[in-house]
Amino acid sequence: MKHRFLLLGALLGATTCVSLSASSAITKEAVTAERMNTESAKANAFFDRVFDEDVDRSPLSQGYLGIKKDNDKWDDFSEARELENLQRTVAQLAELRSTIHYEWLDEQTQVSYRLFALQADRTIEGWKWRNHGYVFTQMSGMHSDMPAFLINFHQVDNVADARAYITRLKAIPAMFGQLMERSEQQAALGIMPPKFVYPLLIEASREVITGAPFDDAAKPSALLEDFTAKVTALKDTDATAKQQLIAEGRKALVESVKPAYGKLIAMFEAQEKRTTDDDGVWKLPEGRDYYNFMLRRHTTTTLSADEIHELGLREVARIHAGMTAIKEQVGFKGDLKAFLAFMRDDPQFSYPTTDAGKAAYIARATEIIDAMRVRLPEFFGTLPKSPLLVKKVEPFREKGQAGAFYEPPSADGTRPGAYYVNTIDMRGLPIYEMETLAHHEAIPGHHMQIAISQELQNMPKFRKYGGYTAYQEGWALYAEYFPKAFGFYQDPYQDYGRLFDELLRAVRLVVDTGIHAKHWTRQQVMDYFRANTSNSERDVFTETNRYIIWPGQACSYKVGMLKILELRERAKQELGPKFDLRAYHDLVLKNGSLPLDLLEDNVKSWIAKQKG
């Protein structure tokens, strides 16, 4: 009996000990959870404060986000401001590391910490190369970005907004002056775009100041047309006040905008005489190291130029095999080279370059987007709320632009996302490319990814509105690819269009590294294009020019797409019947834009959780 009581006491004692131990653990977990919530909230408040401070210093960023604060100003483009921004980044990174305890953060906030630190480190590393990125190119620069910004992002809802527009027009000479000073500083270091760029810069600049009130033409210039339309649409403003505003706008265009462009064009003409025909950034000071930096920045990997070049060659061969299969399916008599030429040149594959042809393209593109929108719930649990428009590229920037691109919606959702198509030459928008192009630029591509990112809840602003090219363009290319398995691209020519676009991204791996690491000439790149693709001559021209002035960026598409596909296949293999495509897509999108290594970490963690 005594032994029985001893045994019972031992059991009770053990039970008591377990109970106390569990209570202690619960208390510790509660304290840890409270500390985690507190520290994570502190970190997220820091991230949003820094983001807001940075936006507050950039009128352009405010405009892109739909914030009407400094809408009568331009950004400060001086080198002094750049140095100030660098010092701010150094201070912000130091504050993060000294005041935020990484190990106390929840999982999502740890990702934010790593991302913020990575971006800051990349900014600090990039200071060395601040003069290597050309100030003005045919793809970007305030000579064309300024009118595009005013037309697309400067809202005029009242008289004050209209006067802010006029003030911005008057401030263009000073803003251009800062950028011209930076351009001339670069030129003194031997850093200038290749010679072919300058005629495109001059032509684009002259286009802005063509039409009334810059000349005697009856047709208004793009800026006057935009300003007049916005003022005319004002409510609660009488006709006399509107006419006065339009007159002030015309005066600013003539007295400020026109002479500013005159000085800019004169600088372009002078630099054109001094630059060379060398195309690759190998020509720049420490050019090889600069290109390696740009590859790391754009692909978010450590792949070397040689590795990327070889990957491109393999992908080109694989896609050519798929095109050969389609050639045989449609009964084409001839080799692949002849089939590529047929697809490029046969008039059945393009709308006419007329107003009617352009309108027909826009209408059909809208139908394709609507057809995909109906089926989105099959592939995604989370859908974007922001609307989407299909628009033509404006005349003043169509000559230097690619065939299509996307511009995000405003932060508040009042401005929809825009899928732009460049209708300057409809042969550059082949009909067989329409389905894949809409999937890339609109849904489920850029609009899906960027709108969802901006609409994320409980996410720091720098993650909602930031981005990594390899992720964003990799997703858009993946968005072209995966619908094939779900009944899209039923027309073999549309399926050829899917391969046509994928081939372009594979060719980019070859020619971008060819130009900047292997000293290929511009002619070599165009010859490679003509031999291996069915792209139009205008495509060959604009794409080649793009890679030359934007080193490394074109490599991000295929590298990112292959990683997203690789991670999907890994998840399918490891999870088997537990794999859910909708859940995988939501996982990729719900964390915003990530470098590829962090995306891989997220997928691995998700796989482990699904295994349970």
Coordinates of C-alpha atoms in Angstrom, one line a residue:
M1 CA 0.0 0.0 0.0
K2 CA 2.8 2.3 1.0
H3 CA 4.5 1.7 -2.3
R4 CA 1.2 2.4 -4.1
F5 CA 1.0 5.9 -2.4
L6 CA 4.6 6.5 -3.3
L7 CA 3.9 5.7 -6.9
L8 CA 0.8 7.9 -6.9
G9 CA 2.8 10.8 -5.4
A10 CA 5.5 10.3 -8.0
L11 CA 2.9 10.4 -10.7
L12 CA 1.2 13.5 -9.3
G13 CA 4.5 15.2 -8.9
A14 CA 5.4 14.4 -12.5
T15 CA 2.1 15.7 -13.6
T16 CA 2.5 18.9 -11.6
C17 CA 6.0 19.4 -13.0
V18 CA 4.7 18.9 -16.6
S19 CA 1.8 21.3 -15.9
L20 CA 4.2 24.0 -14.5
S21 CA 6.6 23.4 -17.4
A22 CA 3.8 23.8 -20.0
S23 CA 2.6 26.9 -18.3
S24 CA 6.1 28.3 -18.3
A25 CA 6.5 27.5 -22.0
I26 CA 3.1 29.1 -22.8
T27 CA 4.1 32.2 -20.9
K28 CA 7.5 32.3 -22.7
E29 CA 5.7 31.8 -26.1
A30 CA 3.3 34.6 -25.3
V31 CA 6.2 36.9 -24.3
T32 CA 8.0 35.9 -27.5
A33 CA 4.9 36.5 -29.6
E34 CA 4.4 39.9 -28.1
R35 CA 8.0 40.8 -28.6
M36 CA 7.8 39.6 -32.2
N37 CA 4.7 41.6 -32.9
T38 CA 6.2 44.7 -31.3
E39 CA 9.5 44.4 -33.2
S40 CA 7.8 43.6 -36.5
A41 CA 5.5 46.6 -36.1
K42 CA 8.6 48.7 -35.3
A43 CA 10.4 47.5 -38.4
N44 CA 7.4 48.0 -40.7
A45 CA 6.9 51.5 -39.3
F46 CA 10.6 52.2 -40.2
F47 CA 10.2 50.8 -43.7
D48 CA 7.1 52.9 -44.4
R49 CA 8.7 56.0 -42.9
V50 CA 11.7 55.7 -45.1
F51 CA 9.5 55.1 -48.2
D52 CA 7.3 58.1 -47.4
E53 CA 10.4 60.3 -46.9
D54 CA 11.9 59.2 -50.2
V55 CA 8.6 59.7 -52.0
D56 CA 8.3 63.1 -50.4
R57 CA 11.6 64.1 -52.0
S58 CA 10.5 63.0 -55.5
P59 CA 7.6 64.9 -57.2
L60 CA 7.8 62.3 -60.1
S61 CA 7.4 59.4 -57.6
Q62 CA 4.4 61.2 -56.2
G63 CA 2.9 61.6 -59.6
Y64 CA 3.4 57.9 -60.5
L65 CA 1.7 56.9 -57.2
G66 CA -1.2 59.3 -57.8
I67 CA -0.2 61.7 -55.0
K68 CA -0.9 65.4 -55.7
K69 CA 1.5 67.2 -53.4
D70 CA 4.4 68.7 -55.3
N71 CA 2.7 68.6 -58.7
D72 CA 4.2 71.9 -59.7
K73 CA 7.8 70.6 -59.4
W74 CA 10.2 68.2 -61.1
D75 CA 12.8 66.0 -59.3
D76 CA 16.2 67.4 -58.4
F77 CA 18.6 65.7 -60.9
S78 CA 21.8 67.3 -59.7
E79 CA 24.8 65.2 -58.6
A80 CA 24.6 67.0 -55.2
R81 CA 21.1 65.5 -54.7
E82 CA 22.4 62.0 -55.8
L83 CA 25.2 62.2 -53.2
E84 CA 22.6 63.3 -50.6
N85 CA 20.4 60.3 -51.5
L86 CA 23.4 58.0 -51.1
Q87 CA 24.2 59.4 -47.7
R88 CA 20.5 58.9 -46.7
T89 CA 20.7 55.3 -47.8
V90 CA 23.9 54.7 -45.8
A91 CA 22.2 56.3 -42.7
Q92 CA 19.0 54.3 -43.3
L93 CA 20.9 51.0 -43.5
A94 CA 22.8 51.8 -40.3
E95 CA 19.6 52.7 -38.5
L96 CA 18.0 49.4 -39.6
R97 CA 20.9 47.3 -38.4
S98 CA 21.3 49.2 -35.1
T99 CA 17.7 49.5 -34.1
I100 CA 15.9 46.4 -35.4
H101 CA 16.6 42.9 -34.1
Y102 CA 16.3 40.6 -37.1
E103 CA 15.9 37.5 -34.9
W104 CA 12.8 39.0 -33.2
L105 CA 10.9 39.6 -36.4
D106 CA 8.1 37.5 -37.8
E107 CA 8.8 35.5 -41.0
Q108 CA 7.4 38.1 -43.4
T109 CA 9.1 41.0 -41.8
Q110 CA 12.4 39.1 -41.9
V111 CA 12.0 39.0 -45.7
S112 CA 11.4 42.7 -45.7
Y113 CA 14.5 43.3 -43.6
R114 CA 16.6 41.2 -46.0
L115 CA 15.1 43.0 -49.0
F116 CA 15.7 46.5 -47.6
A117 CA 19.3 45.7 -46.7
L118 CA 19.9 44.1 -50.1
Q119 CA 18.5 47.1 -51.9
A120 CA 20.5 49.5 -49.8
D121 CA 23.7 47.5 -50.3
R122 CA 23.1 47.4 -54.1
T123 CA 22.5 51.2 -54.1
I124 CA 25.8 51.8 -52.2
E125 CA 27.6 49.4 -54.5
G126 CA 26.1 51.1 -57.6
W127 CA 27.4 54.6 -56.6
K128 CA 30.6 53.7 -58.3
W129 CA 28.7 53.2 -61.6
R130 CA 26.5 56.3 -61.3
N131 CA 28.0 57.8 -64.4
H132 CA 27.9 54.7 -66.5
G133 CA 24.1 54.8 -67.1
Y134 CA 23.4 57.1 -70.0
V135 CA 21.3 60.2 -69.1
F136 CA 19.5 60.3 -72.4
T137 CA 18.7 57.3 -74.6
Q138 CA 16.1 56.4 -77.2
M139 CA 14.4 54.2 -74.6
S140 CA 14.3 56.6 -71.7
G141 CA 15.3 60.1 -70.5
M142 CA 13.3 63.2 -69.6
H143 CA 13.3 64.5 -73.2
S144 CA 10.6 61.9 -73.8
D145 CA 9.6 60.9 -70.3
M146 CA 8.6 64.5 -69.4
P147 CA 5.8 64.8 -72.0
A148 CA 4.7 61.2 -71.3
F149 CA 4.5 62.0 -67.6
L150 CA 2.5 65.2 -68.0
I151 CA 0.1 63.5 -70.4
N152 CA -0.4 60.3 -68.5
F153 CA 0.2 61.2 -64.8
H154 CA -0.4 64.9 -64.2
Q155 CA -4.1 65.0 -63.2
V156 CA -6.0 68.3 -63.8
D157 CA -9.0 68.2 -61.5
N158 CA -9.2 71.9 -60.7
V159 CA -7.6 75.3 -61.6
A160 CA -4.8 74.8 -59.1
D161 CA -3.8 71.5 -60.9
A162 CA -3.8 73.4 -64.3
R163 CA -1.6 76.1 -62.9
A164 CA 0.8 73.5 -61.5
Y165 CA 1.0 72.1 -65.0
I166 CA 1.9 75.5 -66.3
T167 CA 4.5 75.9 -63.6
R168 CA 6.1 72.6 -64.5
L169 CA 6.3 73.7 -68.2
K170 CA 8.1 76.9 -67.1
A171 CA 10.5 74.8 -64.9
I172 CA 11.6 72.6 -67.8
P173 CA 14.6 74.7 -68.8
A174 CA 16.1 74.4 -65.3
M175 CA 15.3 70.6 -65.1
F176 CA 16.8 70.0 -68.5
G177 CA 19.8 72.1 -67.5
Q178 CA 20.6 69.7 -64.6
L179 CA 20.4 66.7 -66.9
M180 CA 22.5 68.3 -69.6
E181 CA 25.2 69.1 -67.0
R182 CA 25.2 65.4 -66.0
S183 CA 25.4 64.3 -69.6
E184 CA 28.3 66.6 -70.3
Q185 CA 30.1 65.4 -67.2
Q186 CA 29.8 61.9 -68.5
A187 CA 30.9 62.9 -72.0
A188 CA 34.1 64.4 -70.4
L189 CA 34.8 60.9 -68.9
G190 CA 34.3 59.3 -72.4
I191 CA 30.9 58.0 -71.5
M192 CA 28.4 58.6 -74.3
P193 CA 25.9 56.5 -76.1
P194 CA 26.9 55.1 -79.5
K195 CA 26.5 57.3 -82.5
F196 CA 23.3 55.7 -83.8
V197 CA 21.4 56.8 -80.7
Y198 CA 21.7 60.6 -81.4
P199 CA 19.5 60.8 -84.5
L200 CA 16.8 59.0 -82.5
L201 CA 17.2 61.5 -79.6
I202 CA 17.1 64.5 -81.9
E203 CA 14.0 63.1 -83.8
A204 CA 12.1 62.4 -80.6
S205 CA 12.9 65.8 -79.2
R206 CA 11.8 67.6 -82.4
E207 CA 8.6 65.6 -82.3
V208 CA 7.7 67.1 -78.9
I209 CA 8.0 70.7 -80.3
T210 CA 6.2 70.0 -83.6
G211 CA 2.7 71.4 -84.0
A212 CA 1.0 74.4 -82.5
P213 CA 2.0 76.6 -80.7
F214 CA 5.6 75.7 -81.7
D215 CA 5.1 76.3 -85.4
D216 CA 2.4 77.3 -87.8
A217 CA 0.8 73.9 -88.1
A218 CA -3.0 73.7 -87.6
K219 CA -2.5 70.5 -85.6
P220 CA -1.7 71.0 -82.0
S221 CA 1.4 69.5 -80.4
A222 CA 0.9 66.6 -78.0
L223 CA 1.5 68.8 -75.0
L224 CA -0.9 71.6 -76.1
E225 CA -3.5 69.0 -77.1
D226 CA -3.3 67.4 -73.7
F227 CA -3.3 70.6 -71.6
T228 CA -6.2 72.0 -73.6
A229 CA -8.3 68.8 -73.2
K230 CA -7.7 68.7 -69.5
V231 CA -8.6 72.4 -69.0
T232 CA -11.6 72.2 -71.2
A233 CA -12.9 69.2 -69.2
L234 CA -12.8 71.2 -65.9
K235 CA -16.1 71.5 -64.1
D236 CA -17.1 74.6 -62.1
T237 CA -14.8 76.7 -64.2
D238 CA -16.2 79.3 -66.6
A239 CA -15.1 79.6 -70.2
T240 CA -13.2 82.8 -69.7
A241 CA -11.0 81.3 -67.0
K242 CA -10.4 78.2 -69.1
Q243 CA -9.3 80.3 -72.1
Q244 CA -7.0 82.3 -69.8
L245 CA -5.4 79.1 -68.6
I246 CA -4.9 77.7 -72.1
A247 CA -3.3 81.0 -73.2
E248 CA -0.9 80.8 -70.3
G249 CA -0.1 77.3 -71.2
R250 CA 0.6 78.2 -74.8
K251 CA 2.9 81.0 -73.6
A252 CA 4.9 78.6 -71.4
L253 CA 5.3 76.2 -74.2
V254 CA 6.7 78.8 -76.5
E255 CA 8.8 80.7 -74.1
S256 CA 10.1 77.9 -71.9
V257 CA 9.6 74.5 -73.5
K258 CA 10.7 75.3 -77.0
P259 CA 14.1 77.0 -76.1
A260 CA 14.8 74.2 -73.6
Y261 CA 14.5 71.6 -76.4
G262 CA 16.5 73.8 -78.7
K263 CA 19.4 73.7 -76.3
L264 CA 19.0 70.0 -75.7
I265 CA 19.0 69.2 -79.4
A266 CA 22.2 71.4 -79.9
M267 CA 23.9 69.3 -77.2
F268 CA 22.9 66.1 -78.9
E269 CA 24.3 67.3 -82.2
A270 CA 27.6 68.3 -80.6
Q271 CA 27.9 65.0 -78.7
E272 CA 27.1 63.0 -81.9
K273 CA 30.3 64.4 -83.5
R274 CA 32.4 63.2 -80.5
T275 CA 31.1 59.7 -79.8
T276 CA 32.0 56.4 -81.5
D277 CA 30.3 53.5 -83.2
D278 CA 31.4 51.1 -80.4
D279 CA 28.3 49.6 -78.9
G280 CA 29.2 47.5 -75.9
V281 CA 29.8 48.9 -72.4
W282 CA 33.2 47.2 -72.5
K283 CA 34.3 50.5 -74.1
L284 CA 33.6 52.4 -70.9
P285 CA 36.0 52.8 -68.0
E286 CA 36.1 49.4 -66.1
G287 CA 33.4 48.3 -68.5
R288 CA 33.7 44.6 -67.9
D289 CA 33.2 45.0 -64.2
Y290 CA 30.2 47.4 -64.8
Y291 CA 28.6 44.8 -67.1
N292 CA 29.0 42.1 -64.4
F293 CA 27.4 44.4 -61.9
M294 CA 24.5 45.0 -64.2
L295 CA 24.0 41.2 -64.8
R296 CA 23.9 40.6 -61.1
R297 CA 21.5 43.5 -60.6
H298 CA 19.1 42.5 -63.3
T299 CA 19.1 38.7 -63.0
T300 CA 19.6 38.7 -59.1
T301 CA 21.9 35.7 -59.7
T302 CA 25.7 35.2 -59.9
L303 CA 25.5 33.7 -63.4
S304 CA 28.5 34.8 -65.5
A305 CA 28.2 36.3 -69.0
D306 CA 29.6 33.1 -70.5
E307 CA 27.0 31.0 -68.6
I308 CA 24.2 33.2 -69.7
H309 CA 25.4 33.1 -73.3
E310 CA 25.5 29.3 -73.4
L311 CA 22.1 29.1 -71.8
G312 CA 20.8 31.3 -74.5
L313 CA 22.2 29.1 -77.3
R314 CA 20.6 26.0 -75.7
E315 CA 17.2 27.7 -75.4
V316 CA 17.4 29.0 -79.0
A317 CA 18.0 25.4 -80.3
R318 CA 15.1 24.0 -78.1
I319 CA 12.6 26.6 -79.3
H320 CA 13.6 26.2 -82.9
A321 CA 12.7 22.5 -82.6
G322 CA 9.2 23.5 -81.4
M323 CA 8.8 25.9 -84.3
T324 CA 9.9 23.1 -86.7
A325 CA 7.1 21.0 -85.3
I326 CA 4.5 23.7 -86.0
K327 CA 5.9 24.2 -89.5
E328 CA 5.2 20.5 -90.2
Q329 CA 1.8 20.8 -88.5
V330 CA 0.6 23.6 -90.8
G331 CA 2.1 21.8 -93.8
F332 CA 4.7 24.4 -94.8
K333 CA 7.0 23.2 -97.5
G334 CA 10.6 24.3 -96.9
D335 CA 13.2 24.5 -94.1
L336 CA 12.9 26.4 -90.8
K337 CA 14.7 29.5 -92.2
A338 CA 12.1 29.7 -95.0
F339 CA 9.3 29.2 -92.5
L340 CA 10.6 32.1 -90.4
A341 CA 10.7 34.3 -93.4
F342 CA 7.2 33.3 -94.4
M343 CA 5.9 34.2 -90.9
R344 CA 7.7 37.5 -91.0
D345 CA 6.7 38.6 -94.5
D346 CA 3.3 37.2 -95.4
P347 CA 0.7 40.0 -95.3
Q348 CA -1.9 37.7 -93.8
F349 CA -0.1 38.0 -90.4
S350 CA -0.5 41.8 -89.9
Y351 CA -3.1 44.4 -89.8
P352 CA -2.6 47.3 -92.2
T353 CA -0.9 50.4 -90.8
T354 CA -4.1 52.5 -91.1
D355 CA -6.4 54.0 -88.5
A356 CA -8.8 51.1 -89.2
G357 CA -6.0 48.5 -88.8
K358 CA -4.8 50.0 -85.6
A359 CA -8.3 50.2 -84.2
A360 CA -8.9 46.5 -85.2
Y361 CA -5.8 45.5 -83.3
I362 CA -6.8 47.3 -80.1
A363 CA -10.3 45.7 -80.3
R364 CA -8.9 42.2 -80.8
A365 CA -6.3 42.6 -78.0
T366 CA -9.1 43.7 -75.7
E367 CA -11.1 40.6 -76.6
I368 CA -8.1 38.3 -75.9
I369 CA -7.7 39.9 -72.4
D370 CA -11.4 39.5 -71.7
A371 CA -11.2 35.8 -72.6
M372 CA -8.3 35.3 -70.2
R373 CA -10.0 37.3 -67.5
V374 CA -13.0 34.9 -67.5
R375 CA -10.7 31.9 -66.8
L376 CA -8.4 33.5 -64.2
P377 CA -10.1 31.9 -61.2
E378 CA -9.0 28.5 -62.5
F379 CA -5.4 29.5 -62.0
F380 CA -5.4 32.1 -59.2
G381 CA -7.1 32.5 -55.8
T382 CA -6.1 36.2 -55.7
L383 CA -7.2 38.5 -58.5
P384 CA -6.3 42.2 -59.1
K385 CA -8.9 44.8 -58.4
S386 CA -7.4 47.6 -60.6
P387 CA -8.9 47.9 -64.1
L388 CA -6.8 47.7 -67.2
L389 CA -6.9 49.7 -70.5
V390 CA -5.3 48.9 -73.9
K391 CA -3.8 52.1 -75.4
K392 CA -1.7 53.2 -78.3
V393 CA 1.8 54.7 -77.7
E394 CA 1.8 58.4 -78.2
P395 CA 3.4 59.8 -81.5
F396 CA 6.2 61.6 -79.7
R397 CA 7.6 58.5 -78.2
E398 CA 6.6 55.7 -80.6
K399 CA 9.7 55.8 -82.9
G400 CA 12.1 54.7 -80.2
Q401 CA 9.8 52.4 -78.2
A402 CA 9.4 48.7 -78.3
G403 CA 6.2 47.1 -79.7
A404 CA 4.4 46.9 -76.4
F405 CA 4.8 47.7 -72.7
Y406 CA 2.9 48.1 -69.5
E407 CA 2.4 51.1 -67.1
P408 CA 1.0 50.3 -63.6
P409 CA -2.1 51.8 -62.0
S410 CA -1.9 54.5 -59.5
A411 CA -1.6 53.6 -55.8
D412 CA -5.2 54.7 -55.0
G413 CA -6.7 52.8 -58.0
T414 CA -8.0 56.0 -59.7
R415 CA -5.7 55.5 -62.7
P416 CA -6.0 52.1 -64.3
G417 CA -3.1 50.0 -65.5
A418 CA -2.3 50.4 -69.2
Y419 CA -1.2 47.9 -71.8
Y420 CA 0.5 50.1 -74.5
V421 CA 0.9 48.9 -78.1
N422 CA 3.1 50.7 -80.5
T423 CA 1.1 51.0 -83.8
I424 CA 3.7 53.0 -85.7
D425 CA 4.3 50.0 -88.0
M426 CA 1.7 47.2 -87.7
R427 CA 4.1 44.7 -89.2
G428 CA 5.9 45.0 -85.8
L429 CA 2.7 43.7 -84.2
P430 CA 2.0 40.4 -86.0
I431 CA -1.4 38.9 -85.5
Y432 CA 0.1 35.6 -84.4
E433 CA 1.8 37.3 -81.5
M434 CA -1.4 38.9 -80.1
E435 CA -2.4 36.2 -77.6
T436 CA 1.1 35.8 -76.0
L437 CA 1.7 39.5 -76.0
A438 CA -1.6 40.2 -74.2
H439 CA -0.7 37.5 -71.7
H440 CA 2.7 39.0 -71.0
E441 CA 1.8 42.7 -70.7
A442 CA -1.7 42.4 -69.4
I443 CA -3.1 39.3 -67.7
P444 CA -1.9 37.0 -66.3
G445 CA 1.4 38.9 -66.8
H446 CA 2.4 42.4 -65.7
H447 CA -1.0 43.8 -64.8
M448 CA -1.7 40.7 -62.7
Q449 CA 1.6 40.8 -60.8
I450 CA 2.0 44.5 -60.3
A451 CA -1.6 45.3 -59.5
I452 CA -1.7 42.5 -56.9
S453 CA 1.5 43.7 -55.4
Q454 CA 0.2 47.2 -55.0
E455 CA -3.0 45.9 -53.5
L456 CA -1.3 43.7 -50.8
Q457 CA -2.4 44.3 -47.3
N458 CA 0.0 44.6 -44.3
M459 CA 3.0 44.9 -46.6
P460 CA 5.6 47.6 -46.5
K461 CA 5.2 50.2 -49.2
F462 CA 8.7 49.6 -50.6
R463 CA 7.8 46.0 -51.4
K464 CA 4.3 46.9 -52.8
Y465 CA 5.8 49.4 -55.3
G466 CA 9.3 48.2 -55.7
G467 CA 10.5 45.5 -58.1
Y468 CA 13.2 43.1 -59.4
T469 CA 13.4 42.8 -63.2
A470 CA 14.1 39.0 -63.1
Y471 CA 11.0 38.4 -61.0
Q472 CA 8.7 40.8 -62.9
E473 CA 9.8 40.0 -66.4
G474 CA 10.3 36.3 -65.5
W475 CA 6.7 36.2 -64.3
A476 CA 5.4 37.9 -67.4
L477 CA 7.2 35.4 -69.6
Y478 CA 6.0 32.5 -67.4
A479 CA 2.5 34.0 -67.9
E480 CA 2.9 33.5 -71.6
Y481 CA 4.0 30.0 -71.2
F482 CA 1.7 28.2 -68.7
P483 CA -1.7 28.9 -70.5
K484 CA -0.6 26.5 -73.2
A485 CA -1.4 23.5 -70.9
F486 CA -4.9 24.8 -70.4
G487 CA -6.2 25.1 -73.9
F488 CA -4.9 28.4 -75.0
Y489 CA -3.0 28.8 -78.3
Q490 CA -5.3 26.4 -80.1
D491 CA -4.5 28.0 -83.4
P492 CA -1.0 26.7 -84.4
Y493 CA 0.0 30.2 -85.6
Q494 CA -0.9 31.6 -82.2
D495 CA 1.2 28.8 -80.7
Y496 CA 4.0 29.8 -83.0
G497 CA 3.5 33.4 -81.6
R498 CA 4.1 32.0 -78.1
L499 CA 7.3 30.4 -79.3
F500 CA 8.2 33.5 -81.3
D501 CA 8.1 35.6 -78.1
E502 CA 10.0 33.0 -76.1
L503 CA 12.6 32.8 -78.8
L504 CA 13.1 36.6 -78.6
R505 CA 13.9 36.2 -74.9
A506 CA 16.3 33.4 -75.6
V507 CA 18.0 35.4 -78.3
R508 CA 18.4 38.2 -75.8
L509 CA 20.7 36.0 -73.7
V510 CA 22.9 35.4 -76.6
V511 CA 23.1 39.0 -78.0
D512 CA 23.2 41.0 -74.8
T513 CA 26.2 39.0 -73.6
G514 CA 27.5 39.1 -77.2
I515 CA 27.5 42.9 -77.3
H516 CA 28.7 43.7 -73.9
A517 CA 31.1 40.8 -73.0
K518 CA 32.2 39.4 -76.4
H519 CA 32.5 42.7 -78.3
W520 CA 29.9 41.9 -80.9
T521 CA 29.1 44.8 -83.2
R522 CA 25.6 46.1 -83.7
Q523 CA 25.6 44.5 -87.2
Q524 CA 26.5 41.1 -85.8
V525 CA 23.5 41.3 -83.4
M526 CA 21.1 42.2 -86.2
D527 CA 22.5 39.5 -88.4
Y528 CA 22.0 36.9 -85.6
F529 CA 18.4 38.2 -85.2
R530 CA 17.7 37.8 -88.9
A531 CA 19.2 34.3 -89.1
N532 CA 17.4 33.0 -86.0
T533 CA 14.0 34.8 -85.7
S534 CA 11.1 36.0 -87.8
N535 CA 11.1 39.4 -86.2
S536 CA 10.4 42.4 -88.5
E537 CA 13.2 44.7 -89.5
R538 CA 11.8 47.4 -87.2
D539 CA 11.9 44.8 -84.3
V540 CA 15.5 43.9 -85.2
F541 CA 16.4 47.6 -85.2
T542 CA 14.7 48.6 -82.0
E543 CA 15.5 45.5 -80.0
T544 CA 19.2 45.7 -80.9
N545 CA 19.3 49.4 -80.0
R546 CA 17.6 48.6 -76.7
Y547 CA 20.2 46.0 -75.6
I548 CA 23.1 48.3 -76.4
I549 CA 22.0 51.1 -74.1
W550 CA 20.4 49.0 -71.4
P551 CA 23.0 46.3 -70.6
G552 CA 21.9 43.2 -68.8
Q553 CA 18.2 44.0 -68.5
A554 CA 17.2 41.8 -71.4
C555 CA 18.8 38.8 -69.7
S556 CA 16.4 38.9 -66.8
Y557 CA 13.4 37.6 -68.6
K558 CA 14.5 34.1 -69.5
V559 CA 16.5 33.7 -66.3
G560 CA 13.5 34.6 -64.2
M561 CA 11.0 32.6 -66.1
L562 CA 13.2 29.4 -66.0
K563 CA 13.5 29.8 -62.2
I564 CA 9.8 30.2 -61.6
L565 CA 9.2 27.1 -63.8
E566 CA 11.9 25.2 -62.1
L567 CA 10.4 25.9 -58.7
R568 CA 7.0 24.9 -59.9
E569 CA 8.2 21.6 -61.2
R570 CA 10.1 21.0 -57.9
A571 CA 6.9 21.6 -56.0
K572 CA 4.9 19.3 -58.2
Q573 CA 7.5 16.5 -57.9
E574 CA 7.8 16.8 -54.1
L575 CA 4.1 17.3 -53.3
G576 CA 2.6 15.0 -55.8
P577 CA -1.2 15.0 -55.5
K578 CA -1.0 17.8 -52.8
F579 CA 0.3 20.2 -55.4
D580 CA -2.2 23.0 -56.2
L581 CA -1.3 25.3 -59.1
R582 CA -3.6 28.1 -57.8
A583 CA -1.8 28.0 -54.4
Y584 CA 1.6 28.0 -56.1
H585 CA 0.7 31.0 -58.3
D586 CA -0.7 32.9 -55.2
L587 CA 2.5 32.1 -53.3
V588 CA 4.6 33.6 -56.1
L589 CA 2.5 36.7 -56.3
K590 CA 1.4 37.4 -52.7
N591 CA 4.8 38.4 -51.5
G592 CA 5.4 41.1 -54.1
S593 CA 8.5 41.3 -56.3
L594 CA 11.5 39.3 -54.9
P595 CA 15.0 38.5 -56.0
L596 CA 15.2 34.9 -57.2
D597 CA 17.1 33.5 -54.2
L598 CA 14.4 34.8 -51.8
L599 CA 11.7 33.5 -54.1
E600 CA 13.3 30.1 -54.0
D601 CA 13.5 30.2 -50.1
N602 CA 9.8 31.0 -50.0
V603 CA 8.9 28.1 -52.3
K604 CA 11.1 25.7 -50.3
S605 CA 9.4 26.8 -47.1
W606 CA 5.9 26.4 -48.7
I607 CA 6.7 22.9 -49.9
A608 CA 7.9 21.9 -46.4
K609 CA 4.6 23.3 -44.9
Q610 CA 2.5 21.5 -47.5
K611 CA 4.2 18.2 -46.6
G612 CA 3.0 18.9 -43.1

